[in-house]
Coordinates of N, CA and C and ligand atoms in Angstrom, one line a residue:
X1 N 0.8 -1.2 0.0 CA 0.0 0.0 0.0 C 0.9 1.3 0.0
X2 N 0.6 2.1 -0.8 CA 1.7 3.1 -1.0 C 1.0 4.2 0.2
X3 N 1.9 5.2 0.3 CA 1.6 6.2 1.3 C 0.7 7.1 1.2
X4 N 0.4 7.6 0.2 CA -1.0 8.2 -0.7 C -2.3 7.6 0.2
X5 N -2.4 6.1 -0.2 CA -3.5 5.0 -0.1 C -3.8 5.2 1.6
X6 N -2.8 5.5 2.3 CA -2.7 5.1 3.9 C -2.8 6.0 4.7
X7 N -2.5 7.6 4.2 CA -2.2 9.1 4.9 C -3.1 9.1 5.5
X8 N -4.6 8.6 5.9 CA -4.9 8.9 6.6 C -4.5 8.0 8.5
X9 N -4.0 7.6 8.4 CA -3.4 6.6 9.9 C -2.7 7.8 10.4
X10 N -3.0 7.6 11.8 CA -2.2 8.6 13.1 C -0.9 7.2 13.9
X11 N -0.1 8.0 14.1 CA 1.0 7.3 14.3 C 1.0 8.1 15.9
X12 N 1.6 7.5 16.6 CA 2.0 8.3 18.3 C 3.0 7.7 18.8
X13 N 3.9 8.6 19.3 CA 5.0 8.3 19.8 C 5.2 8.9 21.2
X14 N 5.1 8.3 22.7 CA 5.0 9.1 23.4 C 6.5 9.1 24.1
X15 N 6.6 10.0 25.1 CA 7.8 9.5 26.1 C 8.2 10.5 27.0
X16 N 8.8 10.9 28.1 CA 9.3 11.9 28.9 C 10.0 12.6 28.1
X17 N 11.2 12.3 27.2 CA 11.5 12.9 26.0 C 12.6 14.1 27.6
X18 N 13.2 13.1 28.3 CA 14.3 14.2 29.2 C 15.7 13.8 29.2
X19 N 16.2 14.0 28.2 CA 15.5 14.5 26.8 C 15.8 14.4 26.0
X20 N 15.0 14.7 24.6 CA 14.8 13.8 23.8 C 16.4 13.4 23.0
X21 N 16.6 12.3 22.3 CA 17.8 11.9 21.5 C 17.4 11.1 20.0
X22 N 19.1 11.1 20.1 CA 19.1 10.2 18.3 C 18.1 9.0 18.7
X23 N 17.9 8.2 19.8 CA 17.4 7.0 19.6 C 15.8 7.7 19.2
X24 N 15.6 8.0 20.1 CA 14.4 8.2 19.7 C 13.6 8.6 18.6
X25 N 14.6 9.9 17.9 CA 14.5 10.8 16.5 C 14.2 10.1 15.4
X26 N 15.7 8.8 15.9 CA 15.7 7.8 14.3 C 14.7 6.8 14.6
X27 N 14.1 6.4 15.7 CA 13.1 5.3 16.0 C 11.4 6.0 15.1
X28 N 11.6 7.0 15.4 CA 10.1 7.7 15.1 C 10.1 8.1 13.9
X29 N 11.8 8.5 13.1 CA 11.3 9.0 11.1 C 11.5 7.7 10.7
X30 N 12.0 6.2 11.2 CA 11.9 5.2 10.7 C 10.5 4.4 10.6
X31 N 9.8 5.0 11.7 CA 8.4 4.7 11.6 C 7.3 5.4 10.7
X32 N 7.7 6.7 10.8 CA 6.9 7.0 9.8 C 7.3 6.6 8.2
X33 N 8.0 5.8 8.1 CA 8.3 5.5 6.7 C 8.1 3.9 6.9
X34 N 8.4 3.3 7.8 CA 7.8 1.9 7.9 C 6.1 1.7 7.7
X35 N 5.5 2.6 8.3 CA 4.0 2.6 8.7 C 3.2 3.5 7.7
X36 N 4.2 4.1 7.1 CA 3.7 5.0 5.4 C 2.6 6.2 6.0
X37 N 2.6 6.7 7.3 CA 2.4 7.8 7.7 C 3.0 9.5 7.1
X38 N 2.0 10.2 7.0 CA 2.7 11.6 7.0 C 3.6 12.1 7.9
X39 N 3.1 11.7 8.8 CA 3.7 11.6 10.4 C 4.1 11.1 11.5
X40 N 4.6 11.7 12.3 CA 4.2 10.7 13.8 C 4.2 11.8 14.7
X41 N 3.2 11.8 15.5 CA 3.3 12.9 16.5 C 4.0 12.3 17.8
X42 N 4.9 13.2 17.9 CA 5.2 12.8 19.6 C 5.0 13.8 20.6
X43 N 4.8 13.0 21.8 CA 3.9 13.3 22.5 C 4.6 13.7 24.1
X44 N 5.1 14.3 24.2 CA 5.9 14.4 25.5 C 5.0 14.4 26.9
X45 N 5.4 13.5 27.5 CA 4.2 13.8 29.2 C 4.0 14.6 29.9
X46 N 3.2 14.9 30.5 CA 3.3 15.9 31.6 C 4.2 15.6 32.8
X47 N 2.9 14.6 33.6 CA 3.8 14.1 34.6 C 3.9 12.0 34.3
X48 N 4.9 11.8 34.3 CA 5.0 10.3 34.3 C 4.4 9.6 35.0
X49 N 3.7 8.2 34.9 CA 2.8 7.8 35.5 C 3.5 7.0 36.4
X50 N 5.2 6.5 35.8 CA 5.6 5.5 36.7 C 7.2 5.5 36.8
X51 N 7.0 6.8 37.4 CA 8.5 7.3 37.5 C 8.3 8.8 38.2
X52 N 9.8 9.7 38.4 CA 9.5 10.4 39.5 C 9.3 11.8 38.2
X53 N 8.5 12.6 38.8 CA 8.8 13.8 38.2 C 9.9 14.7 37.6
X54 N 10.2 14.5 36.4 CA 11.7 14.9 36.1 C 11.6 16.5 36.4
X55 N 13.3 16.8 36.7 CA 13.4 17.9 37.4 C 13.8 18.6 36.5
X56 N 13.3 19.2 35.3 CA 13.2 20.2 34.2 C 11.9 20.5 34.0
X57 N 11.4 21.7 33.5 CA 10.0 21.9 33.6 C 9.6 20.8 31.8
X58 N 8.3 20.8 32.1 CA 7.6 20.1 30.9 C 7.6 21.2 29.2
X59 N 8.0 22.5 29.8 CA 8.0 23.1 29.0 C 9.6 23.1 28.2
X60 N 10.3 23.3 29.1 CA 11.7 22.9 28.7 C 11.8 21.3 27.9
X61 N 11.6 20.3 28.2 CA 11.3 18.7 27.8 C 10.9 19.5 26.3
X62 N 9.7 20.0 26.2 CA 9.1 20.2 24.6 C 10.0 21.1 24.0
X63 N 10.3 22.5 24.4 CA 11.4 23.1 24.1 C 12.3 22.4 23.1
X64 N 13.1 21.5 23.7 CA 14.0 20.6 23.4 C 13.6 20.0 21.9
X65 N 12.3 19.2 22.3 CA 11.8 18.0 21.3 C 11.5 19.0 19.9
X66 N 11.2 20.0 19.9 CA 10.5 21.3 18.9 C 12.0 21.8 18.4
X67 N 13.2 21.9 19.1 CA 14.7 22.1 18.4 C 14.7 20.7 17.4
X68 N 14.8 19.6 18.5 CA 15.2 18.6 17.8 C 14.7 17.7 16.4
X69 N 13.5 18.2 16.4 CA 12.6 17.9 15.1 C 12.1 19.2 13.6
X70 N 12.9 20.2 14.5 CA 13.0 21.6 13.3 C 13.3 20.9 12.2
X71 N 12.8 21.3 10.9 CA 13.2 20.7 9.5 C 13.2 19.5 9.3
X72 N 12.2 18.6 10.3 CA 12.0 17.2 10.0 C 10.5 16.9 9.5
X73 N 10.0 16.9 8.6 CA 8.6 17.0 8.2 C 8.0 15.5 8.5
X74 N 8.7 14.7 9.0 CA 7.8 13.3 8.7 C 7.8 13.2 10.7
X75 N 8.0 14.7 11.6 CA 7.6 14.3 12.8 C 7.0 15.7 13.7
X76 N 6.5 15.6 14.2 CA 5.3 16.7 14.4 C 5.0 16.6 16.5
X77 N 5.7 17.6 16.9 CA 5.8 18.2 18.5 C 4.1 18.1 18.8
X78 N 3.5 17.3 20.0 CA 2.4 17.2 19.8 C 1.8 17.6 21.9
X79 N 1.6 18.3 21.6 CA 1.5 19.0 23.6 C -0.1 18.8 23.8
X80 N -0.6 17.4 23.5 CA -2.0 17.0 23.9 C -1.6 17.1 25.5
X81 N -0.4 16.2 25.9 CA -0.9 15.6 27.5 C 0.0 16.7 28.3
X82 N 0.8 17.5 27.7 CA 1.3 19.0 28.5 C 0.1 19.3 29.0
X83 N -1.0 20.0 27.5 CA -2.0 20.2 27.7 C -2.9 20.3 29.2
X84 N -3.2 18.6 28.7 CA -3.9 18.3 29.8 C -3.4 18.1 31.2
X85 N -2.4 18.2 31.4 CA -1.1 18.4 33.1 C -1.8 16.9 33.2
X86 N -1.7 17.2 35.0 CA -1.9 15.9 35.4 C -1.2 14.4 35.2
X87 N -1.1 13.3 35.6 CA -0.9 12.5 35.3 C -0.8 11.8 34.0
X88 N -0.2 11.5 33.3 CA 0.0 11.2 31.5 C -0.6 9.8 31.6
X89 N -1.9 9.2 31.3 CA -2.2 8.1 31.3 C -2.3 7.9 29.5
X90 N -1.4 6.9 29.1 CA -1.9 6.2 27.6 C -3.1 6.2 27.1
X91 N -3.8 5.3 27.9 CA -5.1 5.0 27.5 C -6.2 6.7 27.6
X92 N -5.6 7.5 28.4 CA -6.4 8.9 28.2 C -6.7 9.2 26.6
X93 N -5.0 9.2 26.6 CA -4.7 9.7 24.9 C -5.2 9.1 24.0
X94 N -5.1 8.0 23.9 CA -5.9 7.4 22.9 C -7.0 7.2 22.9
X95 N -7.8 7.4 24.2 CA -9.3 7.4 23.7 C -9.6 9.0 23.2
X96 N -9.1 10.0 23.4 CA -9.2 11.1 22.7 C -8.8 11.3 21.8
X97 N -7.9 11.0 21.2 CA -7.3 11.0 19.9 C -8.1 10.3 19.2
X98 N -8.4 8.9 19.5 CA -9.6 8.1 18.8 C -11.0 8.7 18.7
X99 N -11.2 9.8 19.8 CA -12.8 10.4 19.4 C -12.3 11.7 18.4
X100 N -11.1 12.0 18.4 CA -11.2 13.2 17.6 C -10.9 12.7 16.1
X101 N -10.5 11.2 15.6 CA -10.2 10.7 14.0 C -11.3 10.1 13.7
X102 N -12.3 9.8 14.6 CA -13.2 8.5 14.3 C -12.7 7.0 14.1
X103 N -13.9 6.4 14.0 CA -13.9 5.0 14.6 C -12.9 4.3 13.4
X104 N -13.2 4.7 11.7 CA -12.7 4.3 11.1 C -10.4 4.0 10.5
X105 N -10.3 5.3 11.0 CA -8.9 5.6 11.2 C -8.1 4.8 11.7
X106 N -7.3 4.1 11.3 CA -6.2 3.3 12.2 C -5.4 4.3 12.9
X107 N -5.2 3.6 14.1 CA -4.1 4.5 15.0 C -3.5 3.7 15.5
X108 N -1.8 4.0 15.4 CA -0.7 3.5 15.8 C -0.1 4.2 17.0
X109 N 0.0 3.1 18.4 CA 0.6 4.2 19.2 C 2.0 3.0 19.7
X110 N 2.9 3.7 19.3 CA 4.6 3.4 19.1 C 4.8 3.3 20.5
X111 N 5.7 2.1 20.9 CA 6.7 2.1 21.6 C 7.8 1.3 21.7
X112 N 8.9 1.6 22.6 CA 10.0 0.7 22.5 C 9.7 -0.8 23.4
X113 N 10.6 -2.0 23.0 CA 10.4 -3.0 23.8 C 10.8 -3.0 25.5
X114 N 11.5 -1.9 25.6 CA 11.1 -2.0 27.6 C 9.6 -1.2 27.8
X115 N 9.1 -0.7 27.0 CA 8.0 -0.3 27.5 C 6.6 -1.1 27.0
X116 N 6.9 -2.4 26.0 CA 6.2 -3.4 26.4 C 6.0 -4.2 27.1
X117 N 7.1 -4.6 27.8 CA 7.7 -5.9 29.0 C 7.2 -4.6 30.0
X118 N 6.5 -4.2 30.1 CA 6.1 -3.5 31.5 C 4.9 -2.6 31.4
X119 N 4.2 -3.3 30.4 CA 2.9 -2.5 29.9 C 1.8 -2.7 30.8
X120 N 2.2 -4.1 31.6 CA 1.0 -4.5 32.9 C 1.0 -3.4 33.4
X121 N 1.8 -2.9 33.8 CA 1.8 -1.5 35.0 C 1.2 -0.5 34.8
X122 N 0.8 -0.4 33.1 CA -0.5 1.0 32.5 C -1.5 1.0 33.1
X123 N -2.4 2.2 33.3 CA -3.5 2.2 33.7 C -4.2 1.9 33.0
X124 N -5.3 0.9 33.0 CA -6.5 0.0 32.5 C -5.5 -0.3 30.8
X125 N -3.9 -0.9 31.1 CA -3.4 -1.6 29.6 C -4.5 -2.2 29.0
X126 N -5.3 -3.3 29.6 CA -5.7 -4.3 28.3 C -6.8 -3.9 27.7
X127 N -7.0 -2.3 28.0 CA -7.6 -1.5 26.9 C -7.4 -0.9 25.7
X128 N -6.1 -0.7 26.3 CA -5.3 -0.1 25.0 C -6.0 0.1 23.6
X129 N -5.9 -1.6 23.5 CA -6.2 -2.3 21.9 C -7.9 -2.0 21.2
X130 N -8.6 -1.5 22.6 CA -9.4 -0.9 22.2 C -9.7 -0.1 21.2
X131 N -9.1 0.9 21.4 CA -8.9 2.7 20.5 C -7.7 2.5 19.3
X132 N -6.3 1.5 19.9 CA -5.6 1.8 18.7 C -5.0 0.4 18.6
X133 N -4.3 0.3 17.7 CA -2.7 -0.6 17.8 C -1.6 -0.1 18.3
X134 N -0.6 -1.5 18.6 CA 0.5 -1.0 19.3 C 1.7 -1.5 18.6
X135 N 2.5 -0.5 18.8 CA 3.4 -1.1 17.8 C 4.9 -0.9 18.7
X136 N 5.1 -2.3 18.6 CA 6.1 -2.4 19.7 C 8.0 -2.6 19.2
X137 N 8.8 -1.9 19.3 CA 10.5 -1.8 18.4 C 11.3 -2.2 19.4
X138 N 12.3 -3.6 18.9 CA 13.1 -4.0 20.2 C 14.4 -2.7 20.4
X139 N 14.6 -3.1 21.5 CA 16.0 -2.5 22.1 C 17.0 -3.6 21.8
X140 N 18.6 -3.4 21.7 CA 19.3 -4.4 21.0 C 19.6 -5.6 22.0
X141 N 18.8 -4.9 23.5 CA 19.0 -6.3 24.8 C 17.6 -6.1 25.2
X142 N 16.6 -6.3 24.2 CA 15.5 -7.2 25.2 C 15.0 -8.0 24.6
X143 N 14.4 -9.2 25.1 CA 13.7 -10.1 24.8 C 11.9 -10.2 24.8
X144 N 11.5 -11.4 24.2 CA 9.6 -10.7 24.6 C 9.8 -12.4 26.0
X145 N 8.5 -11.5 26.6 CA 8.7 -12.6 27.9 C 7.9 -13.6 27.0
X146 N 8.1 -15.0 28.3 CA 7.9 -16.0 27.2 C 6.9 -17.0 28.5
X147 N 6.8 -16.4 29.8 CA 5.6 -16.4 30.5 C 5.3 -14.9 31.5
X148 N 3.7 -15.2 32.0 CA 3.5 -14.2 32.6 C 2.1 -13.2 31.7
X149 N 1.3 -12.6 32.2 CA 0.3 -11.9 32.0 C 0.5 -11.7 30.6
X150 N 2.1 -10.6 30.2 CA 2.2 -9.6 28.7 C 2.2 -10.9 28.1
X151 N 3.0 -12.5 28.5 CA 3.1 -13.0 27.3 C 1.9 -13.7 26.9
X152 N 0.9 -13.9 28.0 CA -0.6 -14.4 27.1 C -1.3 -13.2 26.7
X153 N -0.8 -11.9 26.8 CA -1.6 -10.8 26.1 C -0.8 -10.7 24.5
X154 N 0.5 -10.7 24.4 CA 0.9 -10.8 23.4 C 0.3 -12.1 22.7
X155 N 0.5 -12.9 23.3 CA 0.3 -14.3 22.1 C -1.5 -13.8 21.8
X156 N -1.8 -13.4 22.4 CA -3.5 -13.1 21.7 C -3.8 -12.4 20.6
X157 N -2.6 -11.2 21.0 CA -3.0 -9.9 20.1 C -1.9 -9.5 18.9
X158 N -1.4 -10.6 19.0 CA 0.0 -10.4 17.7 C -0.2 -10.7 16.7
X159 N -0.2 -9.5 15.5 CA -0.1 -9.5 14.3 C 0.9 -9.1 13.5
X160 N 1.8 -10.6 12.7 CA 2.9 -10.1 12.0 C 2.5 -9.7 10.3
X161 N 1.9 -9.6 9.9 CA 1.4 -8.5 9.0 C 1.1 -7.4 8.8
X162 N 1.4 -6.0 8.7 CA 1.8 -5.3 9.1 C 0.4 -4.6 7.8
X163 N 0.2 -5.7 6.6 CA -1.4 -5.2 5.8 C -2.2 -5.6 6.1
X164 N -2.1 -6.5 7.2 CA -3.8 -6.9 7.9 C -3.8 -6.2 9.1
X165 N -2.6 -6.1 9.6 CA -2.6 -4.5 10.5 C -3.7 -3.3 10.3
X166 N -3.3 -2.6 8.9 CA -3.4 -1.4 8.6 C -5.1 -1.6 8.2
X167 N -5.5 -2.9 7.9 CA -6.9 -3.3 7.4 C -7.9 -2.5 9.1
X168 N -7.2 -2.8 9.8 CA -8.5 -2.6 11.3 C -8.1 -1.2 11.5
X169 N -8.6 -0.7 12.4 CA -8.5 0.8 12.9 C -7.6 0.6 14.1
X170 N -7.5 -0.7 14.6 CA -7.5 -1.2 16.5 C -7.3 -2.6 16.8
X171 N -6.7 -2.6 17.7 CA -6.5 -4.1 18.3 C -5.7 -4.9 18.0
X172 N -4.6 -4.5 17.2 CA -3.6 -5.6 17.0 C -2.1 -5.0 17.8
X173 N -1.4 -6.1 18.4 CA 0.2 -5.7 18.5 C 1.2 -6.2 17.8
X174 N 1.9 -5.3 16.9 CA 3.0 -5.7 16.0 C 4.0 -5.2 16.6
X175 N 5.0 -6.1 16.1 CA 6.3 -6.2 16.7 C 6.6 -5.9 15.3
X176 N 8.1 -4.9 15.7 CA 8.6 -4.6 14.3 C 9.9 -4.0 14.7
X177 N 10.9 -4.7 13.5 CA 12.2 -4.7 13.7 C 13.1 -3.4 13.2
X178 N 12.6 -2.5 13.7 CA 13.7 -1.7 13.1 C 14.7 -0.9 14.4
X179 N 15.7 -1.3 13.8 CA 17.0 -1.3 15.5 C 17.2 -0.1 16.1
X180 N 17.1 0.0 17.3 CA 17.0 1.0 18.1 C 18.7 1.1 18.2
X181 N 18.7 2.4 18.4 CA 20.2 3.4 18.8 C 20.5 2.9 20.5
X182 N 21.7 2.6 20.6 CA 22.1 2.1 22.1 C 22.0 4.1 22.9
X183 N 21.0 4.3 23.0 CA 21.4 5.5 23.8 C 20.3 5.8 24.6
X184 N 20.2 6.4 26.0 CA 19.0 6.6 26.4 C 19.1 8.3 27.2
X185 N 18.1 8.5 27.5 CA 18.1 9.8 28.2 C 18.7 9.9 29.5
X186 N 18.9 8.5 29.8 CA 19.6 8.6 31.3 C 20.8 8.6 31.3
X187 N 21.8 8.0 30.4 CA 23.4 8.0 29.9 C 23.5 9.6 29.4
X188 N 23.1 10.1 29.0 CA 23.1 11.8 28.4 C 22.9 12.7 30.1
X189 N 21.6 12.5 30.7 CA 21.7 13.3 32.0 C 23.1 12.4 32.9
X190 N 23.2 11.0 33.0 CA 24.5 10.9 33.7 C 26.1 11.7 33.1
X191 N 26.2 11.3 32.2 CA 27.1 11.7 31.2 C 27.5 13.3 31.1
X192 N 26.3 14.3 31.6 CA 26.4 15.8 32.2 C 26.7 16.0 33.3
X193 N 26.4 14.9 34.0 CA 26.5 15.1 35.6 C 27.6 14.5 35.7
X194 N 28.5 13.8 35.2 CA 29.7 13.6 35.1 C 30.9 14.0 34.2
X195 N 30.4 15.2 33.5 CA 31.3 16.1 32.8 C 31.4 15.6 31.5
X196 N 30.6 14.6 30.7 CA 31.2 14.1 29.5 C 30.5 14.5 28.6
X197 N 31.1 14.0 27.7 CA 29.9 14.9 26.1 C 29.0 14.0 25.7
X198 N 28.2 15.0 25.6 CA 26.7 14.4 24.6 C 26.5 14.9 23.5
X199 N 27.7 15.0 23.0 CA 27.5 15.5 21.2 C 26.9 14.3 20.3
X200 N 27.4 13.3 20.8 CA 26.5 11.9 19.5 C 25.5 11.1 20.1
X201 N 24.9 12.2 21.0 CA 23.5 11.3 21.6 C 22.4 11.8 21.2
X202 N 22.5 13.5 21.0 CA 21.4 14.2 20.6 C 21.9 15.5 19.9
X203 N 20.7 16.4 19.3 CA 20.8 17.3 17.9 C 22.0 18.3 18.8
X204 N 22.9 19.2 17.4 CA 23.2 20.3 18.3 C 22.7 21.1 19.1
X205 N 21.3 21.5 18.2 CA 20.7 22.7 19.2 C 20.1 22.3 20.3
X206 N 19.8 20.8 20.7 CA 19.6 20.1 21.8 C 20.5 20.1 23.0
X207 N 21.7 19.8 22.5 CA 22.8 20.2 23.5 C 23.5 21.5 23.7
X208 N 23.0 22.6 22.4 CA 23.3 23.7 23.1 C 22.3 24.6 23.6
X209 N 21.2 24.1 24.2 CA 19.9 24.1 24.7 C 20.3 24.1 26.1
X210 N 20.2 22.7 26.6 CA 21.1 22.4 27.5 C 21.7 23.2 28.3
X211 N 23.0 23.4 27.2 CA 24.3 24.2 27.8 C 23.9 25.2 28.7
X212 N 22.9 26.1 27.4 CA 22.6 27.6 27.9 C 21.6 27.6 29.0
X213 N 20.9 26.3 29.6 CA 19.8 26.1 30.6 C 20.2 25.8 31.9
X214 N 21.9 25.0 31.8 CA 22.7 24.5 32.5 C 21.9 23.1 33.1
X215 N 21.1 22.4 32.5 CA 20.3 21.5 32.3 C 20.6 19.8 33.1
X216 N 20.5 19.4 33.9 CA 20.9 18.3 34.4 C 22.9 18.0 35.2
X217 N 22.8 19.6 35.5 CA 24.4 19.9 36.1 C 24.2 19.1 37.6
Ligands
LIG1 P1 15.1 7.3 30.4 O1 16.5 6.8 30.3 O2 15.0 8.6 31.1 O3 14.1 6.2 30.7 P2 14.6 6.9 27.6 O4 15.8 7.1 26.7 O5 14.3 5.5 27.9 O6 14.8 7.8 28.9 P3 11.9 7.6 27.4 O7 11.4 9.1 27.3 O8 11.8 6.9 28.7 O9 13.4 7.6 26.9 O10 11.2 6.8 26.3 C1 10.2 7.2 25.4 C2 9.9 6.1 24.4 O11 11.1 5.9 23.6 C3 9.6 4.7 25.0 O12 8.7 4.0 24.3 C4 11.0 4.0 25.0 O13 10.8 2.6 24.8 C5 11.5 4.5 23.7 N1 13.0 4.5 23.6 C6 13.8 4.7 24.6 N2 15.1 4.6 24.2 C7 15.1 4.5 22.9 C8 16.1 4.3 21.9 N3 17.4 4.3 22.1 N4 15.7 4.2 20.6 C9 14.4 4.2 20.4 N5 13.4 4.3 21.3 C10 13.7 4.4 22.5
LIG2 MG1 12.8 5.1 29.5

C-alpha cells in the first residue's frame, strides 16, 4: 500500500523525552516511513505515570523536542498531555485521539520493547487495543517474555502483518524490527552530571539548549 492510499493513519510516539535523543528521532522517522504515515506525532508527558517527576520543567522537555525535530517534516511536536497536566495516562490519549479521527482511522501508538515488557503496570493496559494498535520496536538487549500476563496478552493480540494490521483501525500488536540506537536519556543526563559529552547522543541545538539552561548539572 503506497503512502497516498494510507495518509490517513495517526502514528503516536509518546515518552518523557528528558531528553529527547538520536534514539528516539531515528526510531520515530523510521516509523513513519515503515508505517507509510505523513507523520508521527510525539507526545511528551506531563507528569510520568511510573516514574518520579523529572526535574526540568515540561516546558523545557518540549522546548528541546521542537529544536530537535526543526526541518523534520515526517515528525510533528504534539503538547496534547502537556496540555492536559496531570498524570499522562496512555489509555487517556488514545481514547481522545480516537474520538477526535473516528472509529474508522487506524491509529498506531509506538513504543519501544522496555516499554512493552512493562505494559501491565498501565493504567486500565488491556484496553489499550481498544482505540488503537500497538506497535512495539526492540532495544538491542531485550527479549519478549515467554511467561506471565504480557506473554498471554501478546500471544493473543499479535499481528505479524503489518497489511492486515493497517486493514482494522485497533486491536492488533506488531512487533517490528527496526534497530533501536544504544542510547537513552539517562546515559546523556548521567554523562552531564559527570562532565562528558553528549554531542553523538542528541541534535546540536539540543545540546546547546542544554548548555545555555545548565540542564541536568
Ligand atoms: P530514560 O533513560 O529517562 O528512561 P529513555 O531514553 O528510555 O529515557 P523515554 O522518554 O523513557 O526515553 O522513552 C520514550 C519512548 O522511547 C519509550 O517508548 C521507549 O521505549 C523509547 N526509547 C527509549 N530509548 C530508545 C532508543 N534508544 N531508541 C528508540 N526508542 C527508545
Ligand atoms: Mg525510558
Amino acid at each position: 500500500m503506497g503512502k497516498s492510499a494510507n495518509n490517513m493513519s495517526v502514528a503516536l510516539f509518546g515518552g518523557t523525552f528528558n531528553p529527547i535523543h538520536f534514539g528516539h528521532l531515528n526510531l520515530a522517522s523510521e516509523l513513519a516511513d515503515y508505517l507509510q504515515v505523513e507523520s508521527v506525532r510525539m507526545l511528551p508527558c506531563a507528569i510520568p505515570a511510573h516514574r518520579e517527576t523529572p526535574n526540568i520543567s515540561a516546558e523545557q522537555r518540549l522546548a528541546m523536542l521542537e529544536l530537535a525535530i526543526d526541518g523534520n517534516p515526517s515528525l510533528v511536536a504534539d503538547d496534547l498531555e502537556l496540555k492536559r497536566g496531570d498524570t499522562s495516562y496512555s489509555i487517556d490519549t488514545v481514547g481522545y485521539i480516537r474520538q477526535a479521527i473516528g472509529l474508522q482511522t487506524p491509529l498506531f501508538f509506538c513504543i519501544g520493547m522496555d516499554a512493552l515488557l512493562s505494559i501491565h503496570s498501565w493504567h486500565r493496559w488491556t484496553e489499550l487495543l481498544d482505540y488503537c494498535h500497538i506497535v512495539a520496536c526492540s532495544r538491542p538487549d531485550y527479549e519478549l517474555p515467554s511467561n506471565g500476563v504480557v506473554a498471554k496478552w501478546i500471544d493473543q493480540h499479535l499481528c505479524n502483518d503489518l497489511t492486515q494490521v493497517k486493514k482494522q483501525s485497533h486491536g492488533c500488536l506488531h512487533l517490528c524490527k527496526i534497530p533501536l540506537l544504544d542510547i537513552s536519556s539517562t546515559a546523556i543526563r548521567d554523562n552531564i552530571k559527570y562532565e562528558k559529552n553528549i554531542d553523538h547522543m542528541t541534535s546540536e541545538s539540543v545540546v546547546n539548549y542544554i548548555k545555555q539552561h545548565s540542564l541536568y548539572e
